[in-house]
PDB file of C-alpha atoms in Angstrom:
ATOM      1  CA  UNK C 289       0.415 -19.032   6.044  1.00  0.00           C
ATOM      2  CA  UNK C 290       3.804 -17.674   4.998  1.00  0.00           C
ATOM      3  CA  UNK C 291       4.482 -18.122   1.298  1.00  0.00           C
ATOM      4  CA  UNK C 292       6.465 -16.337  -1.386  1.00  0.00           C
ATOM      5  CA  UNK C 293       6.216 -15.069  -4.931  1.00  0.00           C
ATOM      6  CA  UNK C 294       8.739 -14.509  -7.685  1.00  0.00           C
ATOM      7  CA  UNK C 295       9.253 -11.362  -9.706  1.00  0.00           C
ATOM      8  CA  UNK C 296      11.943 -10.066 -12.059  1.00  0.00           C
ATOM      9  CA  UNK C 297      14.152  -9.069  -9.102  1.00  0.00           C
ATOM     10  CA  UNK C 298      14.006 -12.365  -7.205  1.00  0.00           C
ATOM     11  CA  UNK C 299      11.699 -13.830  -4.566  1.00  0.00           C
ATOM     12  CA  UNK C 300       9.852 -12.038  -1.788  1.00  0.00           C
ATOM     13  CA  UNK C 301       7.805 -13.182   1.197  1.00  0.00           C
ATOM     14  CA  UNK C 302       4.018 -13.129   1.154  1.00  0.00           C
ATOM     15  CA  UNK C 303       1.462 -13.792   3.892  1.00  0.00           C
ATOM     16  CA  UNK C 304      -1.597 -15.736   2.741  1.00  0.00           C
ATOM     17  CA  UNK C 305      -4.966 -15.885   4.457  1.00  0.00           C
ATOM     18  CA  UNK C 306      -8.240 -17.723   3.979  1.00  0.00           C
ATOM     19  CA  UNK C 307      -9.450 -20.366   1.544  1.00  0.00           C
ATOM     20  CA  UNK C 308      -7.262 -21.975  -1.111  1.00  0.00           C
ATOM     21  CA  UNK C 309      -9.863 -21.398  -3.826  1.00  0.00           C
ATOM     22  CA  UNK C 310     -11.931 -18.476  -5.029  1.00  0.00           C
ATOM     23  CA  UNK C 311     -11.090 -14.779  -5.359  1.00  0.00           C
ATOM     24  CA  UNK C 312      -8.051 -13.256  -3.630  1.00  0.00           C
ATOM     25  CA  UNK C 313      -7.648  -9.734  -2.252  1.00  0.00           C
ATOM     26  CA  UNK C 314      -3.995  -8.675  -2.600  1.00  0.00           C
ATOM     27  CA  UNK C 315      -3.046  -5.819  -0.256  1.00  0.00           C
ATOM     28  CA  UNK C 316      -0.475  -3.078  -0.780  1.00  0.00           C
ATOM     29  CA  UNK C 317       0.731  -1.255   2.323  1.00  0.00           C
ATOM     30  CA  UNK C 318       1.602   2.445   2.287  1.00  0.00           C
ATOM     31  CA  UNK C 319       5.152   3.454   1.492  1.00  0.00           C
ATOM     32  CA  UNK C 320       7.910   4.051   4.051  1.00  0.00           C
ATOM     33  CA  UNK C 321       7.088   4.538   7.754  1.00  0.00           C
ATOM     34  CA  UNK C 322       3.329   4.321   7.236  1.00  0.00           C
ATOM     35  CA  UNK C 323       3.817   0.675   6.210  1.00  0.00           C
ATOM     36  CA  UNK C 324       5.177  -0.108   9.683  1.00  0.00           C
ATOM     37  CA  UNK C 325       2.321   1.744  11.374  1.00  0.00           C
ATOM     38  CA  UNK C 326      -0.428  -0.009   9.388  1.00  0.00           C
ATOM     39  CA  UNK C 327       0.920  -3.550   8.875  1.00  0.00           C
ATOM     40  CA  UNK C 328      -0.749  -4.974  12.000  1.00  0.00           C
ATOM     41  CA  UNK C 329      -4.056  -3.409  10.965  1.00  0.00           C
ATOM     42  CA  UNK C 330      -3.726  -4.817   7.429  1.00  0.00           C
ATOM     43  CA  UNK C 331      -3.136  -8.311   8.825  1.00  0.00           C
ATOM     44  CA  UNK C 332      -6.187  -7.953  11.087  1.00  0.00           C
ATOM     45  CA  UNK C 333      -8.260  -6.796   8.104  1.00  0.00           C
ATOM     46  CA  UNK C 334      -7.173  -9.759   5.942  1.00  0.00           C
ATOM     47  CA  UNK C 335      -7.953 -12.167   8.794  1.00  0.00           C
ATOM     48  CA  UNK C 336     -11.450 -10.719   9.109  1.00  0.00           C
ATOM     49  CA  UNK C 337     -11.847 -11.133   5.335  1.00  0.00           C
ATOM     50  CA  UNK C 338     -10.773 -14.776   5.641  1.00  0.00           C
ATOM     51  CA  UNK C 339     -13.502 -15.288   8.260  1.00  0.00           C
ATOM     52  CA  UNK C 340     -15.943 -14.073   5.604  1.00  0.00           C
ATOM     53  CA  UNK C 341     -14.687 -16.637   3.084  1.00  0.00           C
ATOM     54  CA  UNK C 342     -12.521 -14.230   1.058  1.00  0.00           C
ATOM     55  CA  UNK C 343      -8.838 -15.088   0.652  1.00  0.00           C
ATOM     56  CA  UNK C 344      -6.169 -12.447   1.086  1.00  0.00           C
ATOM     57  CA  UNK C 345      -2.472 -11.918   0.496  1.00  0.00           C
ATOM     58  CA  UNK C 346       0.020  -9.405   1.853  1.00  0.00           C
ATOM     59  CA  UNK C 347       3.244  -9.413  -0.197  1.00  0.00           C
ATOM     60  CA  UNK C 348       6.487  -7.763   0.821  1.00  0.00           C
ATOM     61  CA  UNK C 349       7.198  -5.550  -2.170  1.00  0.00           C
ATOM     62  CA  UNK C 350      10.800  -4.560  -3.081  1.00  0.00           C
ATOM     63  CA  UNK C 351      12.138  -2.277  -0.369  1.00  0.00           C
ATOM     64  CA  UNK C 352       9.292  -3.076   2.055  1.00  0.00           C
ATOM     65  CA  UNK C 353       9.111  -5.293   5.121  1.00  0.00           C
ATOM     66  CA  UNK C 354      11.569  -8.196   5.011  1.00  0.00           C
ATOM     67  CA  UNK C 355      12.498  -7.607   1.370  1.00  0.00           C
ATOM     68  CA  UNK C 356      16.156  -8.168   0.510  1.00  0.00           C
ATOM     69  CA  UNK C 357      16.004  -5.117  -1.770  1.00  0.00           C
ATOM     70  CA  UNK C 358      17.281  -2.034   0.120  1.00  0.00           C
ATOM     71  CA  UNK C 359      14.892   0.903   0.284  1.00  0.00           C
ATOM     72  CA  UNK C 360      17.291   3.082  -1.695  1.00  0.00           C
ATOM     73  CA  UNK C 361      17.386   0.484  -4.499  1.00  0.00           C
ATOM     74  CA  UNK C 362      13.656   0.359  -5.119  1.00  0.00           C
ATOM     75  CA  UNK C 363      11.275   2.515  -7.169  1.00  0.00           C
ATOM     76  CA  UNK C 364       7.549   2.829  -7.756  1.00  0.00           C
ATOM     77  CA  UNK C 365       7.941   0.935 -11.025  1.00  0.00           C
ATOM     78  CA  UNK C 366       9.699  -1.969  -9.315  1.00  0.00           C
ATOM     79  CA  UNK C 367       7.026  -2.160  -6.627  1.00  0.00           C
ATOM     80  CA  UNK C 368       4.258  -1.990  -9.224  1.00  0.00           C
ATOM     81  CA  UNK C 369       5.965  -4.738 -11.206  1.00  0.00           C
ATOM     82  CA  UNK C 370       6.280  -6.933  -8.111  1.00  0.00           C
ATOM     83  CA  UNK C 371       2.614  -6.360  -7.210  1.00  0.00           C
ATOM     84  CA  UNK C 372       1.710  -7.450 -10.735  1.00  0.00           C
ATOM     85  CA  UNK C 373       3.768 -10.638 -10.320  1.00  0.00           C
ATOM     86  CA  UNK C 374       1.976 -11.307  -7.028  1.00  0.00           C
ATOM     87  CA  UNK C 375      -1.360 -11.214  -8.816  1.00  0.00           C
ATOM     88  CA  UNK C 376       0.043 -13.426 -11.585  1.00  0.00           C
ATOM     89  CA  UNK C 377       0.792 -16.050  -8.916  1.00  0.00           C
ATOM     90  CA  UNK C 378      -2.924 -16.358  -8.249  1.00  0.00           C
ATOM     91  CA  UNK C 379      -3.915 -15.946 -11.885  1.00  0.00           C
ATOM     92  CA  UNK C 380      -1.911 -19.093 -12.647  1.00  0.00           C
ATOM     93  CA  UNK C 381      -4.007 -20.880 -10.016  1.00  0.00           C
ATOM     94  CA  UNK C 382      -7.133 -19.817 -11.889  1.00  0.00           C
ATOM     95  CA  UNK C 383      -8.165 -17.311  -9.213  1.00  0.00           C
ATOM     96  CA  UNK C 384      -9.399 -13.765  -9.768  1.00  0.00           C
ATOM     97  CA  UNK C 385      -7.455 -11.022  -7.973  1.00  0.00           C
ATOM     98  CA  UNK C 386      -8.673  -7.823  -6.389  1.00  0.00           C
ATOM     99  CA  UNK C 387      -6.306  -5.043  -5.284  1.00  0.00           C
ATOM    100  CA  UNK C 388      -6.536  -3.455  -1.828  1.00  0.00           C
ATOM    101  CA  UNK C 389      -4.452  -0.284  -1.523  1.00  0.00           C
ATOM    102  CA  UNK C 390      -3.994   1.557   1.767  1.00  0.00           C
ATOM    103  CA  UNK C 391      -2.945   5.219   1.535  1.00  0.00           C
ATOM    104  CA  UNK C 392       0.047   5.453  -0.845  1.00  0.00           C
ATOM    105  CA  UNK C 393      -0.273   1.702  -1.396  1.00  0.00           C
ATOM    106  CA  UNK C 394      -2.996   2.735  -3.851  1.00  0.00           C
ATOM    107  CA  UNK C 395      -0.160   3.919  -6.134  1.00  0.00           C
ATOM    108  CA  UNK C 396       1.203   0.377  -6.495  1.00  0.00           C
ATOM    109  CA  UNK C 397      -1.501  -1.650  -8.275  1.00  0.00           C
ATOM    110  CA  UNK C 398      -1.555   0.240 -11.564  1.00  0.00           C
ATOM    111  CA  UNK C 399       0.256  -2.426 -13.635  1.00  0.00           C
ATOM    112  CA  UNK C 400      -1.734  -5.381 -12.300  1.00  0.00           C
ATOM    113  CA  UNK C 401      -4.525  -6.972 -14.319  1.00  0.00           C
ATOM    114  CA  UNK C 402      -7.047  -7.211 -11.490  1.00  0.00           C
ATOM    115  CA  UNK C 403     -10.788  -7.752 -11.430  1.00  0.00           C
ATOM    116  CA  UNK C 404     -11.261  -4.659  -9.289  1.00  0.00           C
ATOM    117  CA  UNK C 405      -9.562  -2.130  -7.019  1.00  0.00           C
ATOM    118  CA  UNK C 406     -10.540  -1.095  -3.491  1.00  0.00           C
ATOM    119  CA  UNK C 407      -8.620   1.846  -1.983  1.00  0.00           C
ATOM    120  CA  UNK C 408      -8.653   3.007   1.623  1.00  0.00           C
ATOM    121  CA  UNK C 409      -7.753   6.690   2.097  1.00  0.00           C
ATOM    122  CA  UNK C 410      -5.769   6.800  -1.179  1.00  0.00           C
ATOM    123  CA  UNK C 411      -3.321   9.640  -1.712  1.00  0.00           C
ATOM    124  CA  UNK C 412      -1.589  11.242  -4.672  1.00  0.00           C
ATOM    125  CA  UNK C 413       2.144  10.933  -5.114  1.00  0.00           C
ATOM    126  CA  UNK C 414       2.729  14.680  -4.974  1.00  0.00           C
ATOM    127  CA  UNK C 415       1.044  14.840  -1.557  1.00  0.00           C
ATOM    128  CA  UNK C 416       3.322  12.076  -0.304  1.00  0.00           C
ATOM    129  CA  UNK C 417       6.349  13.977  -1.612  1.00  0.00           C
ATOM    130  CA  UNK C 418       5.224  17.123   0.217  1.00  0.00           C
ATOM    131  CA  UNK C 419       4.885  15.142   3.442  1.00  0.00           C
ATOM    132  CA  UNK C 420       8.388  13.719   3.000  1.00  0.00           C
ATOM    133  CA  UNK C 421       9.816  17.193   2.460  1.00  0.00           C
ATOM    134  CA  UNK C 422       8.057  18.506   5.573  1.00  0.00           C
ATOM    135  CA  UNK C 423       9.480  15.617   7.601  1.00  0.00           C
ATOM    136  CA  UNK C 424      12.980  16.317   6.298  1.00  0.00           C
ATOM    137  CA  UNK C 425      12.760  20.030   7.117  1.00  0.00           C
ATOM    138  CA  UNK C 426      11.286  19.317  10.560  1.00  0.00           C
ATOM    139  CA  UNK C 427      14.313  17.144  11.295  1.00  0.00           C
ATOM    140  CA  UNK C 428      16.709  19.762   9.887  1.00  0.00           C
ATOM    141  CA  UNK C 429      15.267  23.284   9.496  1.00  0.00           C
ATOM    142  CA  UNK C 430      18.406  24.356   7.610  1.00  0.00           C
ATOM    143  CA  UNK C 431      17.802  21.821   4.855  1.00  0.00           C
ATOM    144  CA  UNK C 432      16.859  23.514   1.594  1.00  0.00           C
ATOM    145  CA  UNK C 433      18.409  21.111  -0.918  1.00  0.00           C
ATOM    146  CA  UNK C 434      15.523  18.695  -1.359  1.00  0.00           C
ATOM    147  CA  UNK C 435      14.324  19.761  -4.803  1.00  0.00           C
ATOM    148  CA  UNK C 436      17.838  19.612  -6.235  1.00  0.00           C
ATOM    149  CA  UNK C 437      18.432  16.195  -4.667  1.00  0.00           C
ATOM    150  CA  UNK C 438      15.124  14.740  -5.784  1.00  0.00           C
ATOM    151  CA  UNK C 439      15.386  15.831  -9.398  1.00  0.00           C
ATOM    152  CA  UNK C 440      19.058  15.281  -9.993  1.00  0.00           C
ATOM    153  CA  UNK C 441      21.821  12.845  -9.180  1.00  0.00           C
ATOM    154  CA  UNK C 442      21.992   9.230  -8.090  1.00  0.00           C
ATOM    155  CA  UNK C 443      22.983   9.641  -4.447  1.00  0.00           C
ATOM    156  CA  UNK C 444      20.408   8.205  -2.009  1.00  0.00           C
ATOM    157  CA  UNK C 445      18.640  10.786   0.147  1.00  0.00           C
ATOM    158  CA  UNK C 446      17.924  10.289   3.843  1.00  0.00           C
ATOM    159  CA  UNK C 447      14.444  11.464   4.819  1.00  0.00           C
ATOM    160  CA  UNK C 448      12.781  10.629   8.139  1.00  0.00           C
ATOM    161  CA  UNK C 449      15.170   7.768   8.769  1.00  0.00           C
ATOM    162  CA  UNK C 450      14.716   6.218   5.327  1.00  0.00           C
ATOM    163  CA  UNK C 451      17.412   6.154   2.665  1.00  0.00           C
ATOM    164  CA  UNK C 452      15.520   6.811  -0.572  1.00  0.00           C
ATOM    165  CA  UNK C 453      16.479   6.789  -4.227  1.00  0.00           C
ATOM    166  CA  UNK C 454      16.135  10.054  -6.186  1.00  0.00           C
ATOM    167  CA  UNK C 455      14.531   7.915  -8.908  1.00  0.00           C
ATOM    168  CA  UNK C 456      11.649   6.970  -6.615  1.00  0.00           C
ATOM    169  CA  UNK C 457      11.190  10.515  -5.348  1.00  0.00           C
ATOM    170  CA  UNK C 458      11.224  11.775  -8.922  1.00  0.00           C
ATOM    171  CA  UNK C 459       8.345   9.414  -9.754  1.00  0.00           C
ATOM    172  CA  UNK C 460       6.079  10.807  -7.045  1.00  0.00           C
ATOM    173  CA  UNK C 461       4.934  14.156  -8.536  1.00  0.00           C
ATOM    174  CA  UNK C 462       3.005  12.419 -11.339  1.00  0.00           C
ATOM    175  CA  UNK C 463       2.005   9.230  -9.479  1.00  0.00           C
ATOM    176  CA  UNK C 464      -1.751   8.667  -9.305  1.00  0.00           C
ATOM    177  CA  UNK C 465      -3.911   5.738  -8.179  1.00  0.00           C
ATOM    178  CA  UNK C 466      -5.429   3.775 -11.051  1.00  0.00           C
ATOM    179  CA  UNK C 467      -8.950   4.971 -11.918  1.00  0.00           C
ATOM    180  CA  UNK C 468     -12.138   3.022 -11.305  1.00  0.00           C
ATOM    181  CA  UNK C 469     -11.468   1.948  -7.710  1.00  0.00           C
ATOM    182  CA  UNK C 470     -14.041   1.794  -4.957  1.00  0.00           C
ATOM    183  CA  UNK C 471     -12.813   4.449  -2.502  1.00  0.00           C
ATOM    184  CA  UNK C 472     -13.439   4.364   1.245  1.00  0.00           C
ATOM    185  CA  UNK C 473     -12.168   7.123   3.524  1.00  0.00           C
ATOM    186  CA  UNK C 474     -12.371   8.091   7.162  1.00  0.00           C
ATOM    187  CA  UNK C 475     -15.161  10.488   8.074  1.00  0.00           C
ATOM    188  CA  UNK C 476     -12.538  13.113   8.938  1.00  0.00           C
ATOM    189  CA  UNK C 477     -11.089  12.957   5.404  1.00  0.00           C
ATOM    190  CA  UNK C 478     -12.394  15.662   3.052  1.00  0.00           C
ATOM    191  CA  UNK C 479     -11.506  13.733  -0.122  1.00  0.00           C
ATOM    192  CA  UNK C 480     -14.122  12.231  -2.424  1.00  0.00           C
ATOM    193  CA  UNK C 481     -15.213   8.709  -1.566  1.00  0.00           C
ATOM    194  CA  UNK C 482     -17.860   6.093  -2.256  1.00  0.00           C
ATOM    195  CA  UNK C 483     -18.207   5.637   1.492  1.00  0.00           C
ATOM    196  CA  UNK C 484     -16.902   7.282   4.659  1.00  0.00           C
ATOM    197  CA  UNK C 485     -16.456   5.462   7.968  1.00  0.00           C
ATOM    198  CA  UNK C 486     -15.558   6.358  11.529  1.00  0.00           C
ATOM    199  CA  UNK C 487     -12.068   5.490  12.689  1.00  0.00           C
ATOM    200  CA  UNK C 488      -8.646   6.791  13.626  1.00  0.00           C
ATOM    201  CA  UNK C 489      -5.848   7.458  11.093  1.00  0.00           C
ATOM    202  CA  UNK C 490      -3.445   4.776  12.309  1.00  0.00           C
ATOM    203  CA  UNK C 491      -0.777   6.010   9.893  1.00  0.00           C
ATOM    204  CA  UNK C 492      -0.463   9.205  11.968  1.00  0.00           C
ATOM    205  CA  UNK C 493       0.405   7.442  15.217  1.00  0.00           C
ATOM    206  CA  UNK C 494       3.946   7.321  16.522  1.00  0.00           C
ATOM    207  CA  UNK C 495       3.900   3.525  16.955  1.00  0.00           C
ATOM    208  CA  UNK C 496       2.235   0.633  15.096  1.00  0.00           C
ATOM    209  CA  UNK C 497      -1.345   0.131  16.249  1.00  0.00           C
ATOM    210  CA  UNK C 498      -4.566  -1.669  15.400  1.00  0.00           C
ATOM    211  CA  UNK C 499      -8.280  -0.871  15.173  1.00  0.00           C
ATOM    212  CA  UNK C 500     -10.259  -4.148  15.308  1.00  0.00           C
ATOM    213  CA  UNK C 501     -13.632  -2.411  14.995  1.00  0.00           C
ATOM    214  CA  UNK C 502     -12.546  -0.573  11.848  1.00  0.00           C
ATOM    215  CA  UNK C 503     -11.098  -3.811  10.440  1.00  0.00           C
ATOM    216  CA  UNK C 504     -14.491  -5.507  10.843  1.00  0.00           C
ATOM    217  CA  UNK C 505     -16.251  -2.575   9.168  1.00  0.00           C
ATOM    218  CA  UNK C 506     -13.876  -2.549   6.207  1.00  0.00           C
ATOM    219  CA  UNK C 507     -13.869  -6.340   5.875  1.00  0.00           C
ATOM    220  CA  UNK C 508     -17.663  -6.288   5.591  1.00  0.00           C
ATOM    221  CA  UNK C 509     -17.441  -3.632   2.888  1.00  0.00           C
ATOM    222  CA  UNK C 510     -14.727  -5.457   0.913  1.00  0.00           C
ATOM    223  CA  UNK C 511     -16.456  -8.849   1.169  1.00  0.00           C
ATOM    224  CA  UNK C 512     -19.749  -7.405  -0.080  1.00  0.00           C
ATOM    225  CA  UNK C 513     -17.930  -5.560  -2.880  1.00  0.00           C
ATOM    226  CA  UNK C 514     -16.030  -8.667  -4.019  1.00  0.00           C
ATOM    227  CA  UNK C 515     -19.200 -10.764  -4.049  1.00  0.00           C
ATOM    228  CA  UNK C 516     -20.955  -8.092  -6.115  1.00  0.00           C
ATOM    229  CA  UNK C 517     -18.059  -8.081  -8.580  1.00  0.00           C
ATOM    230  CA  UNK C 518     -18.102 -11.888  -8.741  1.00  0.00           C
ATOM    231  CA  UNK C 519     -21.839 -12.135  -9.365  1.00  0.00           C
TER     232      UNK C 519
END
């Protein structure tokens, strides 16, 4: 079902899945191009959760998806604030919220009062910034102005086809996922995790893709985790 939620900056679209009562898993996609590459997978994952009796929601945060906020007008703080308002929508219905962060989406649930956090392949903000710089230099090997642009001025910066605000880029070096999350990573990922699973890093592919088998595996893990938290 297509719904919406309100936040301080207006209204944004939100996909809703599963039952109209009980706990809700609210998903945050990765930032920038990785959001496009993983959106189909996130929808598949939330549908598999719905089949297991767990409701889900996928909000468009400011600067993401169909949001009316341009990418260069958003910031981590605005996206965190909007994610918090999304959870408040369900709190007002008397439903407990759980955050699901994919990759850099794990940076976006820090302001939300949730019953628990579940992060898939979470990354630090400074790693994301390094990846953005590499992409910019790969596109233009003569570009050596990124540090000056990121940490000074108000002019939007074009990186990998995205027009980004220096404010947002300046937030990344200190951005960290909120502590206490259950962390699941791919087996090929060397980072610490509560569980590692087999699967392909869809965020590395050139085009949006899906992995139904991985979605089933993760949905089973999330559903069991939510039920443990609820008991």
